[in-house]
Coordinates of C-alpha atoms in Angstrom, one line a residue:
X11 CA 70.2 78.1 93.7
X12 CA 70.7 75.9 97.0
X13 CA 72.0 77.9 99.5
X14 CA 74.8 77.4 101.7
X15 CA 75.2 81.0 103.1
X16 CA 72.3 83.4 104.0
X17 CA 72.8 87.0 105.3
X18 CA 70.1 89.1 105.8
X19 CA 70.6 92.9 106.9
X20 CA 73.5 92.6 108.8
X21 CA 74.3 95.1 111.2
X22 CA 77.8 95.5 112.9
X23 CA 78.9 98.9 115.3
X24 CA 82.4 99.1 117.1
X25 CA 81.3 102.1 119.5
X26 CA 80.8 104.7 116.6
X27 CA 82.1 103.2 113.8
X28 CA 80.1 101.0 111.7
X29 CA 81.8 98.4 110.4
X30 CA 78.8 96.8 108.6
X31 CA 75.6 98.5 107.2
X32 CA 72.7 96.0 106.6
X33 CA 75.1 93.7 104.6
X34 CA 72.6 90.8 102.7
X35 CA 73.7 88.6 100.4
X36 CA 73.6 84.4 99.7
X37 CA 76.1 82.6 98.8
X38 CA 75.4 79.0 96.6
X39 CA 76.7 75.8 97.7
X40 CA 79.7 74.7 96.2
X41 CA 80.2 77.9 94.9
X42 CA 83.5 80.3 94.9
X43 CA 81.9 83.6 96.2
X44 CA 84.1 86.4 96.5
X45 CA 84.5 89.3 99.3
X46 CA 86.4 92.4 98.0
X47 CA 86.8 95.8 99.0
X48 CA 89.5 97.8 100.9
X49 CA 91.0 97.4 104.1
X50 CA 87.9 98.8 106.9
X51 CA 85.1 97.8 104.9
X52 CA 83.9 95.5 107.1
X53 CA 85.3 92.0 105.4
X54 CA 86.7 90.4 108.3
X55 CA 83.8 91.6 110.7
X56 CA 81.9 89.4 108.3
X57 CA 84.2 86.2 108.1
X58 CA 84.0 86.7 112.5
X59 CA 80.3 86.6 112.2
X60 CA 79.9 83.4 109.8
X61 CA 82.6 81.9 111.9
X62 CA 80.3 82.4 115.5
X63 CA 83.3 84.2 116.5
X64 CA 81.1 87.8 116.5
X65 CA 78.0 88.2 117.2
X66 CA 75.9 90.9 115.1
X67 CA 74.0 94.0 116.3
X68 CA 71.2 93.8 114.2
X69 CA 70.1 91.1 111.0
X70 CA 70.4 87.0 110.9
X71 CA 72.5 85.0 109.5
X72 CA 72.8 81.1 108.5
X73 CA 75.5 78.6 107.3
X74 CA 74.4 75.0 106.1
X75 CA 70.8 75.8 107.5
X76 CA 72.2 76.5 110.9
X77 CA 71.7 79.9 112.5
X78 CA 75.2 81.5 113.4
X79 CA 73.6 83.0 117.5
X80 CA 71.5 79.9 118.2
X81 CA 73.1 76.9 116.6
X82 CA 76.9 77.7 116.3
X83 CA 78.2 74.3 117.3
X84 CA 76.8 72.8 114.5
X85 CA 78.4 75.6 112.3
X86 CA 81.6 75.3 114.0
X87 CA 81.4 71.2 113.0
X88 CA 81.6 72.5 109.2
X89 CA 83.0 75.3 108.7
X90 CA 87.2 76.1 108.5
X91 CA 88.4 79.6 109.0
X92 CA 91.9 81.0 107.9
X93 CA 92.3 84.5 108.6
X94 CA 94.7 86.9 107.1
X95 CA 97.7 86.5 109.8
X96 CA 98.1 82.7 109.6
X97 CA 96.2 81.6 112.3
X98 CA 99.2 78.9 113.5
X99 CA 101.2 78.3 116.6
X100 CA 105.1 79.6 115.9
X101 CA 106.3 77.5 118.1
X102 CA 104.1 74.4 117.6
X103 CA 105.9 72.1 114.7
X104 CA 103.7 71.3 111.7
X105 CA 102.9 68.4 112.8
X106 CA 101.6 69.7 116.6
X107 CA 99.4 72.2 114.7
X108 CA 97.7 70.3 112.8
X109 CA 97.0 67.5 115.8
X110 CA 96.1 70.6 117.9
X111 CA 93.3 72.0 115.6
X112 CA 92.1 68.0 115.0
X113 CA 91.9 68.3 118.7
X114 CA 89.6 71.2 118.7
X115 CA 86.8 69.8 116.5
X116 CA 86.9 66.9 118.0
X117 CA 89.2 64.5 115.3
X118 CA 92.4 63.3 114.8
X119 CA 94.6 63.6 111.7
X120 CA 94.8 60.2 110.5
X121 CA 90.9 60.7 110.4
X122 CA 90.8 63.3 108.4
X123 CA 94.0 62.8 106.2
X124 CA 92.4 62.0 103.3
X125 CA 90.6 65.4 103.3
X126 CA 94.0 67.4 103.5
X127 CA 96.3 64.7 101.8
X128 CA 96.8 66.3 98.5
X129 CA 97.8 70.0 100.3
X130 CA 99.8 68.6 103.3
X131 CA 101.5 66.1 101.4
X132 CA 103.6 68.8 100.2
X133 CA 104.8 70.6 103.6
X134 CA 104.5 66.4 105.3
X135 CA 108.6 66.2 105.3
X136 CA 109.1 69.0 107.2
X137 CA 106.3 68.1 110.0
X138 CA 109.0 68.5 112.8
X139 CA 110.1 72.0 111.5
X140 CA 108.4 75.1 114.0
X141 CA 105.8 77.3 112.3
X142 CA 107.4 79.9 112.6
X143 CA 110.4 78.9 110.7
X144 CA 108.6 77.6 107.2
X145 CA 108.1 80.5 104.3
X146 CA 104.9 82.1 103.9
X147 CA 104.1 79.7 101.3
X148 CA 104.6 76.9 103.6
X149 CA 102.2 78.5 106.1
X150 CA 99.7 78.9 103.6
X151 CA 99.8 75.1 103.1
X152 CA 99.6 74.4 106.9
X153 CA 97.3 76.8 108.1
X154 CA 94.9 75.8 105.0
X155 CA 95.4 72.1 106.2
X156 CA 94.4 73.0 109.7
X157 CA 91.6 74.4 108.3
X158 CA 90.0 71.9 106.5
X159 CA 91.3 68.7 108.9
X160 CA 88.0 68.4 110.0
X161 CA 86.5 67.8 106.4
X162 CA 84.3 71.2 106.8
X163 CA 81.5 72.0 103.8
X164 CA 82.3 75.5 103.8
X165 CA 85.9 77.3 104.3
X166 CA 86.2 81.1 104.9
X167 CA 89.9 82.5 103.7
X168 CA 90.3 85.9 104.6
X169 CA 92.8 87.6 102.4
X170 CA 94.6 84.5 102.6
X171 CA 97.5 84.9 100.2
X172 CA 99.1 88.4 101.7
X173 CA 103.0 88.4 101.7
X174 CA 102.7 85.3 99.4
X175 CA 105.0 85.5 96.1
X176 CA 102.8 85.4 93.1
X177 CA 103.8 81.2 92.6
X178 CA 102.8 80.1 96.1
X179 CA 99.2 82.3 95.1
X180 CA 99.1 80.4 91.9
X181 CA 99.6 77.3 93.9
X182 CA 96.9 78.0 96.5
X183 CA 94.3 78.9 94.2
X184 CA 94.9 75.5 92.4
X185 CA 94.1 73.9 95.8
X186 CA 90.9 75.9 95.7
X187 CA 90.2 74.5 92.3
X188 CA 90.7 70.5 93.9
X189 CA 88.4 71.7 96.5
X190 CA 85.6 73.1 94.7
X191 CA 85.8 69.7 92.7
X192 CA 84.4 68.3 96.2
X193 CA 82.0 70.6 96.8
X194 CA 82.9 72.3 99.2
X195 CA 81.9 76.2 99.5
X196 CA 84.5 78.9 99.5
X197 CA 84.5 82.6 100.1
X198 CA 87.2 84.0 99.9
X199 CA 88.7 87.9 99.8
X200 CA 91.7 89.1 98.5
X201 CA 93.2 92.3 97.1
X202 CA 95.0 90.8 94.0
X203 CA 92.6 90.9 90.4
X204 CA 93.4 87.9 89.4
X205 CA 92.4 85.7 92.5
X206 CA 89.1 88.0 92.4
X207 CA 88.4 86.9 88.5
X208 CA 88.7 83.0 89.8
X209 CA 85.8 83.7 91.9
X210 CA 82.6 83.3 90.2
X211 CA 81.0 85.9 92.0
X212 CA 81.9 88.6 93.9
X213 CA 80.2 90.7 96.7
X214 CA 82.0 94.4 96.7
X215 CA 82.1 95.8 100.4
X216 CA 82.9 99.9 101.2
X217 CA 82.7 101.5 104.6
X218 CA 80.1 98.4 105.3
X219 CA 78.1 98.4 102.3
X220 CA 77.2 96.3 99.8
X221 CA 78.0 98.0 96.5
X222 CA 77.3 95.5 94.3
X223 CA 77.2 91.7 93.5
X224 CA 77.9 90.1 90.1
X225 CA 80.5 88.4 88.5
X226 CA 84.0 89.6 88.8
X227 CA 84.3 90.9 85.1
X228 CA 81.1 93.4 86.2
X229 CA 81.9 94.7 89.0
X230 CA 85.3 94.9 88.2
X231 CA 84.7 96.9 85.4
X232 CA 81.4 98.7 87.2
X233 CA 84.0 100.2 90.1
X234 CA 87.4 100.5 88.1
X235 CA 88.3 103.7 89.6
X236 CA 88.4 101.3 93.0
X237 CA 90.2 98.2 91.3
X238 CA 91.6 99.3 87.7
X239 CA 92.7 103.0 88.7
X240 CA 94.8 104.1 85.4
X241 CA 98.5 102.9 85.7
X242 CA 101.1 105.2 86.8
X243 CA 104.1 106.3 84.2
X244 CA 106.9 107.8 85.7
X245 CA 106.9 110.8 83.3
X246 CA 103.8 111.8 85.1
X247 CA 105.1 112.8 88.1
X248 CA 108.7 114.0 86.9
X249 CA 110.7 110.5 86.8
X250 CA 112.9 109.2 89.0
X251 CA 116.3 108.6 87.6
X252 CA 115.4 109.4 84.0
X253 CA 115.4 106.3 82.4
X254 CA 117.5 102.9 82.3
X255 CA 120.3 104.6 80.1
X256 CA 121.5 106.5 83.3
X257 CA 121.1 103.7 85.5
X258 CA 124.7 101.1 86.7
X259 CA 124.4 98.1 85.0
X260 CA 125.1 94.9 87.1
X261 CA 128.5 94.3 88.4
X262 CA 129.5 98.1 87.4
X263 CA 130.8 99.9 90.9
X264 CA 130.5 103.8 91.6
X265 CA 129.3 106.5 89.7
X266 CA 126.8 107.3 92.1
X267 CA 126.2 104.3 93.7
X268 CA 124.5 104.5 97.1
X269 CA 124.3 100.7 97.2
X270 CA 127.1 98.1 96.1
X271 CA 127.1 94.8 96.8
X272 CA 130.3 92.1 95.2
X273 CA 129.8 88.6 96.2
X274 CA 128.0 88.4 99.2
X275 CA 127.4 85.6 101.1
X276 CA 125.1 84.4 103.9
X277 CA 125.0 80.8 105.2
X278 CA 123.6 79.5 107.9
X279 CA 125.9 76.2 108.2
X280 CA 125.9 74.6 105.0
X281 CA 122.6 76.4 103.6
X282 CA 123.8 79.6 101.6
X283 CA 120.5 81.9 101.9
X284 CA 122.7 84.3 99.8
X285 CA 124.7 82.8 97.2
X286 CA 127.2 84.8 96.3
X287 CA 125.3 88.3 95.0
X288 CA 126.4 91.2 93.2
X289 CA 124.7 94.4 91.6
X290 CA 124.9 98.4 92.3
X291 CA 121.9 100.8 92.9
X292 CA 121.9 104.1 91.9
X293 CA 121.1 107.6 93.8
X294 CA 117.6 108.2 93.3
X295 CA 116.9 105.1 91.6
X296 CA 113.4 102.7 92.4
X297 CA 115.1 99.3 92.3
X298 CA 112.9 96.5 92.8
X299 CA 114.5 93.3 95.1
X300 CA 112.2 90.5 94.2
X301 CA 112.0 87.1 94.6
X302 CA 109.9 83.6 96.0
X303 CA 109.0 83.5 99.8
X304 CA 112.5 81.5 100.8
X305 CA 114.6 82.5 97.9
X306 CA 117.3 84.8 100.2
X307 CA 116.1 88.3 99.5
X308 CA 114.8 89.6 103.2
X309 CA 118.5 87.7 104.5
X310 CA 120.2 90.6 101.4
X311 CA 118.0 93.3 102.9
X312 CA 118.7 92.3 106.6
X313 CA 122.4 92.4 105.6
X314 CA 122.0 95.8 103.6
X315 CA 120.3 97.7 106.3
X316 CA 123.2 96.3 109.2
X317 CA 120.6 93.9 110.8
X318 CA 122.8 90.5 109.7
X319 CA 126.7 90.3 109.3
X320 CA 127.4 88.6 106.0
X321 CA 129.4 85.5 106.2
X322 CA 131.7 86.9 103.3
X323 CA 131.6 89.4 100.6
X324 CA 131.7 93.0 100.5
X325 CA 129.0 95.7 100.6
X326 CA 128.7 99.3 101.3
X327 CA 125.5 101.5 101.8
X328 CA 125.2 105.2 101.5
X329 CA 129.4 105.4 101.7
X330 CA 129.4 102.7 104.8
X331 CA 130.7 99.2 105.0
X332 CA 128.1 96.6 106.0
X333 CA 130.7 94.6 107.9
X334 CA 132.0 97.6 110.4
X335 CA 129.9 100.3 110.0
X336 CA 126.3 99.1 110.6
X337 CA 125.5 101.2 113.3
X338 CA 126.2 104.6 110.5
X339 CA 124.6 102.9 107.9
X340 CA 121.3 102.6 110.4
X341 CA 121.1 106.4 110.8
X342 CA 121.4 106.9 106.9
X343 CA 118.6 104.8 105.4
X344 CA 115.1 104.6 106.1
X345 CA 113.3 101.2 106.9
X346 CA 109.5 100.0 106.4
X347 CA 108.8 96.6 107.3
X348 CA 105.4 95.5 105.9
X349 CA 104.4 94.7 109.9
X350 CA 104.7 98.4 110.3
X351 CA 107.1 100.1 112.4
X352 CA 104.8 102.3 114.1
X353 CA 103.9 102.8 117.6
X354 CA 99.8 101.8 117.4
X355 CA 99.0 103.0 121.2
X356 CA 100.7 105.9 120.0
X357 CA 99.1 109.2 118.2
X358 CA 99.9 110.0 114.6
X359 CA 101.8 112.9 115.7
X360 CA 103.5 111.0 118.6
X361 CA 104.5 108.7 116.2
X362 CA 106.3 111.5 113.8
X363 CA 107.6 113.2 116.8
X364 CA 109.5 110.3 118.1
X365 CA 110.8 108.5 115.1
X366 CA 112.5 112.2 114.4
X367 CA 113.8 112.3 117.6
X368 CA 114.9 108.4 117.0
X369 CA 116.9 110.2 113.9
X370 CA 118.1 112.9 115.8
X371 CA 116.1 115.8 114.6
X372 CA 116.1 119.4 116.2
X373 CA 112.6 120.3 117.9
X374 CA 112.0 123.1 115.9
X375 CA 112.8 121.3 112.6
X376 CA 110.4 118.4 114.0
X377 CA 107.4 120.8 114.5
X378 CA 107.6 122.8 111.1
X379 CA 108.2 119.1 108.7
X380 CA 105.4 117.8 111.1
X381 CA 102.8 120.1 110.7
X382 CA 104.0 120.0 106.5
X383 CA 103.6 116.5 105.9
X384 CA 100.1 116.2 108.0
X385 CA 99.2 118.5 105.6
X386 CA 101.0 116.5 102.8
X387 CA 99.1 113.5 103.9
X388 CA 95.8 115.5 104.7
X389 CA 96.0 114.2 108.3
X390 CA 95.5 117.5 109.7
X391 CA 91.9 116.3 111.6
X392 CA 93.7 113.1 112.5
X393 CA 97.0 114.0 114.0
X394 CA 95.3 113.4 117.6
X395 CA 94.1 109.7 116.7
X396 CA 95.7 106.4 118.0
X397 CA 97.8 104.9 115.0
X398 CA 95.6 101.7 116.0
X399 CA 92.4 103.1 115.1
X400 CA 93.4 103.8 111.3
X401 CA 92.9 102.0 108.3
X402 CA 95.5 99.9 106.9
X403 CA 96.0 102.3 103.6
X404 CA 96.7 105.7 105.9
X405 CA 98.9 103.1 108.3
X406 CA 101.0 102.1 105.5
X407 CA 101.2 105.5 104.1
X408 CA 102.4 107.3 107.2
X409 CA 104.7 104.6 107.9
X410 CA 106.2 105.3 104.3
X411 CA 106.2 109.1 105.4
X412 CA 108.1 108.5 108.8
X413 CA 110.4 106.5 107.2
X414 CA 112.0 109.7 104.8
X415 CA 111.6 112.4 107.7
X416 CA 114.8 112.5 108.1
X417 CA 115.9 112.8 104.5
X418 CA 117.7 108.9 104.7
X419 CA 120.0 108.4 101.3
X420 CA 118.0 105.3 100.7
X421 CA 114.7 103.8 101.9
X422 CA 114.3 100.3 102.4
X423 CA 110.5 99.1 101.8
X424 CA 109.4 95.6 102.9
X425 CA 106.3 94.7 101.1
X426 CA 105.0 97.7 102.0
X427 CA 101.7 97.6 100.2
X428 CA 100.5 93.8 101.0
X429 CA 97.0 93.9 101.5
X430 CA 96.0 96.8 100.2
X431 CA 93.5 97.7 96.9
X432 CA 94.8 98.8 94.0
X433 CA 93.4 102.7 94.5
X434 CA 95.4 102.9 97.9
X435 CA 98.5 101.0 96.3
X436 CA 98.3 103.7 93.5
X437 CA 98.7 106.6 95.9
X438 CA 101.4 104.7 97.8
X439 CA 103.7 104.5 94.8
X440 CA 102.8 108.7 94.4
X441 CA 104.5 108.8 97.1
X442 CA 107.6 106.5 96.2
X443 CA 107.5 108.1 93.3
X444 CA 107.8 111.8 94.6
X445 CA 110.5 110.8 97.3
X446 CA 113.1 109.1 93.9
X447 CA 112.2 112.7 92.4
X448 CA 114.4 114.4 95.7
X449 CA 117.0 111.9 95.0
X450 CA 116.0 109.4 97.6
X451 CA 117.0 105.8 96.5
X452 CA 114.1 103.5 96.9
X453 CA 115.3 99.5 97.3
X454 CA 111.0 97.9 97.6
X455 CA 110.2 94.1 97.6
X456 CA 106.6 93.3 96.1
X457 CA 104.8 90.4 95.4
X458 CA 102.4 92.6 93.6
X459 CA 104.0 92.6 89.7
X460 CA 102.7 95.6 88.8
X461 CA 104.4 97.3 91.1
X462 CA 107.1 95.5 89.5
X463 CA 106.4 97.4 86.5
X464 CA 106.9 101.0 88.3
X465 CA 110.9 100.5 89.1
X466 CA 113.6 101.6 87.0
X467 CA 115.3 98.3 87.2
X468 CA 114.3 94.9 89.0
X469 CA 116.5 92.0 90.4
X470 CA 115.3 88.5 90.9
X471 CA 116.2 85.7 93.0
X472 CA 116.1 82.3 92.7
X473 CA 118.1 79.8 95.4
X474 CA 119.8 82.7 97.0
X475 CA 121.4 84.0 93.5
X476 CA 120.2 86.7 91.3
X477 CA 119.2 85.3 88.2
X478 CA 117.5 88.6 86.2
X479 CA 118.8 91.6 86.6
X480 CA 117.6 94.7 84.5
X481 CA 114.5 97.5 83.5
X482 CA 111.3 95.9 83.6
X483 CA 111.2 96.6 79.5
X484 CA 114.6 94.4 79.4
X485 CA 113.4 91.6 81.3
X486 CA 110.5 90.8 79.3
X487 CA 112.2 91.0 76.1
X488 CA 115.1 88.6 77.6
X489 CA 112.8 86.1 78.7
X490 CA 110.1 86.3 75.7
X491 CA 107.4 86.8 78.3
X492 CA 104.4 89.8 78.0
X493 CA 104.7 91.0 81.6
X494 CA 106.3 90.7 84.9
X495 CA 104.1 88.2 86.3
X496 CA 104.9 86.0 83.5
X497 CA 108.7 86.9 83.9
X498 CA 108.5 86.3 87.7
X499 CA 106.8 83.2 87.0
X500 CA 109.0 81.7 84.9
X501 CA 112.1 82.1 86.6
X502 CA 110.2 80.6 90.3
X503 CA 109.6 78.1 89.1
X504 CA 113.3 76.8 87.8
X505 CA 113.9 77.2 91.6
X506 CA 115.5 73.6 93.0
X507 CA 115.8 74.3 96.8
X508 CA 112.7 74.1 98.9
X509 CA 111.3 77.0 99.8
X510 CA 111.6 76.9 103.4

């Protein structure tokens, strides 16, 4: 095979932690090479290396024949990077981020439009628009036409579709396919299976190792405990609300409703994000809020958790009326956001202790739920640890944790497992799972549809409306399709606004 990517026994230490472990591997070129494994094992100390933005401890390392310490500025002529947090300028328009990194290497966009014309050509009419304020979708597309406006031979995507809705991934991975087509070498890492079985092969990383390299299919199937862990039933772990015949059906008001929504309304001039909405969630119910990057759902959940002021329409959560009675309805719910709402120059137990002060616990009830739920979480040897320091599984997980000290009525969850592998995800929705069983209401947005799979019932919105509303069981029947992916899909893509 012709090479395009050598690494031999790569070595990486920050202070004690090892971040890489004699890591060697090759990579063909043209080839679609996968980099999996869960968050901390060492992926993105990798991509830093390859890029010439890290330099190694120990080992060597080449890209297109050039050696990454003593010839990175002819690497940095070929190769485009895209991290995982869109590497853009928020307040640079479209248009200035893309001149900008043309700038850097050295080009101009009209030289190298040909290169990015079938990816930018879709985002082109809204060049004047800020970063900041496209979709994650819409990011995608620019930051991956920033990175390759240089026409690079090899392009390094580091968990690049995170936070994207499962049509915009579909989309990007198509944009893989036109590039491939050109030869161009991509290594890629992601946590979602199905972007991992378009590579075709994939190197598995854990704690900085090198478990294995083979196609997807074998490895896959070699660590399944890692990427297939068995699927979780909700009989398993005692239910949450006991099954859709308990559960309000749409439109239908009380009967132990924590959540209800009629006809709300959010425009922002003469764009309705939220077109007119209505549905009910019950106590102790997992309801899943999903939806395309764009299509209205985080302006619902804003509004729900007294963040926005609808523009009309009526709503009430926990007892409390969205309209008047925000600041109440803050100090009954819980909130994760999936940028974490946690202190990281702050301690695990610093961060427990003030969050429960934030809800108005008493001391001594803050010191016996503390010491119980470090237990819980089996972070008894790491309560003294900066929040910073952990991985992104045990950061997600104590953010979930934090969020239901307090006991809230409901618990709003913001893509709270993006990024994560499947294992860690698993052990996340335990926890979802055991918090519905003490009558917490759970309202969670997921671009992961498997997760999908685990609520009791599942709205979906298209152009600010709710066009599916039901158990996961009805929606598939409804719409003739085997899964939600499929269901998800389907109904995306009928969507007519842009989503932007």
């Amino acid at each position: 095979m012709n090479e395009a990517i050598i690494v031999s026994h790569v070595s990486k230490s920050y202070g004690r932690v090892k971040a890489l472990d004699d890591v060697s591997f090759s990579v063909g070129k043209g080839e679609v090479f996968g980099l999996i494994g869960p968050d901390g094992a060492g992926k993105t100390s990798l991509y830093r290396i390859l890029s010439t933005l890290l330099l190694a401890d120990e080992g060597t390392a080449t890209v297109d024949g050039f050696d990454v310490v003593r010839q990175m500025k002819n690497i940095r002529k070929r190769v485009g990077y895209m991290p995982g947090r869109f590497s853009l300028y928020q307040d640079l328009t479209v248009r200035e981020n893309l001149e900008f990194f043309a700038t850097l290497f050295g080009t101009t966009v009209d030289e190298g439009y040909d290169s990015i014309k079938a990816i930018y050509s879709q985002i082109e009419r809204f060049s004047n628009r800020k970063a900041g304020a496209l979709s994650g979708g819409m990011k995608q597309k620019l930051a991956l036409s920033c990175a390759l406006v240089h026409q690079p031979s090899v392009l390094f995507l580091d968990e690049p579709t995170t936070g994207v809705d499962p049509v915009s991934r579909k989309e990007l991975w198509e944009m893989l396919t036109m590039l491939k087509e050109r030869e161009i070498t991509i290594v890629a890492s992601t946590p979602y299976l199905d972007e991992v079985r378009q590579c075709e092969r994939v190197a598995f990383l854990s704690e900085g190792h090198v478990m294995g390299i083979d196609t997807p299919e074998v490895i896959l199937n070699r660590f399944k405990d890692v990427f297939n862990p068995a699927p979780l039933k909700s009989s398993q772990l005692g239910g949450s609300t006991g099954g859709s015949e308990n559960l309000p059906q749409s439109g239908e008001v009380g009967g132990g409703s924590v959540i209800e929504v009629s006809h709300l309304v959010k425009a922002f001039g003469d764009f309705h994000a939220v077109d007119d909405i209505s549905f009910n969630v019950k106590r102790g119910e997992i309801f899943g809020f999903l939806g395309a990057n764009g299509a209205g759902k985080t302006t619902a959940m804003h509004m729900l958790t007294g963040l926005n002021q609808p523009t009309s329409g009526m709503g009430r959560v926990a007892g409390f009326d969205i309209r008047t009675e925000h600041e109440q309805i803050k100090k009954h719910i819980g909130y994760m956001s999936q940028k974490f709402s946690l202190y990281e120059d702050l301690t695990v137990s610093e961060n427990i202790r003030l969050f429960a002060g934030i809800y108005g616990m008493e001391s001594e009830e803050i010191k016996v739920k503390s010491e119980k739920l470090l237990r819980q979480l089996k972070f008894e040897d790491h309560k003294n640890d900066l929040v910073g320091s952990l991985p992104l599984g045990w950061k997600q997980k104590l953010a979930f944790s934090v969020s239901i000290f307090h006991e809230p009525s409901i618990v709003f969850l913001d893509e709270p497992t993006g990024g994560v592998d499947p294992a860690t995800r698993r052990q996340f929705w335990e926890l979802i799972y055991e918090a519905a069983s003490r009558g917490i209401t759970v309202f969670v947005t997921t671009h992961y549809m498997d997760e999908a799979e685990y609520c009791d019932r599942i709205s979906i919105m298209v152009d600010g409306k709710i066009s599916a509303i039901g158990t996961p069981e009805e929606l598939k029947r409804n719409f003739g399709q085997p899964d939600m992916d499929h269901v998800f899909t389907y109904l995306a893509r009928q969507a007519t606004r842009s989503s932007d």
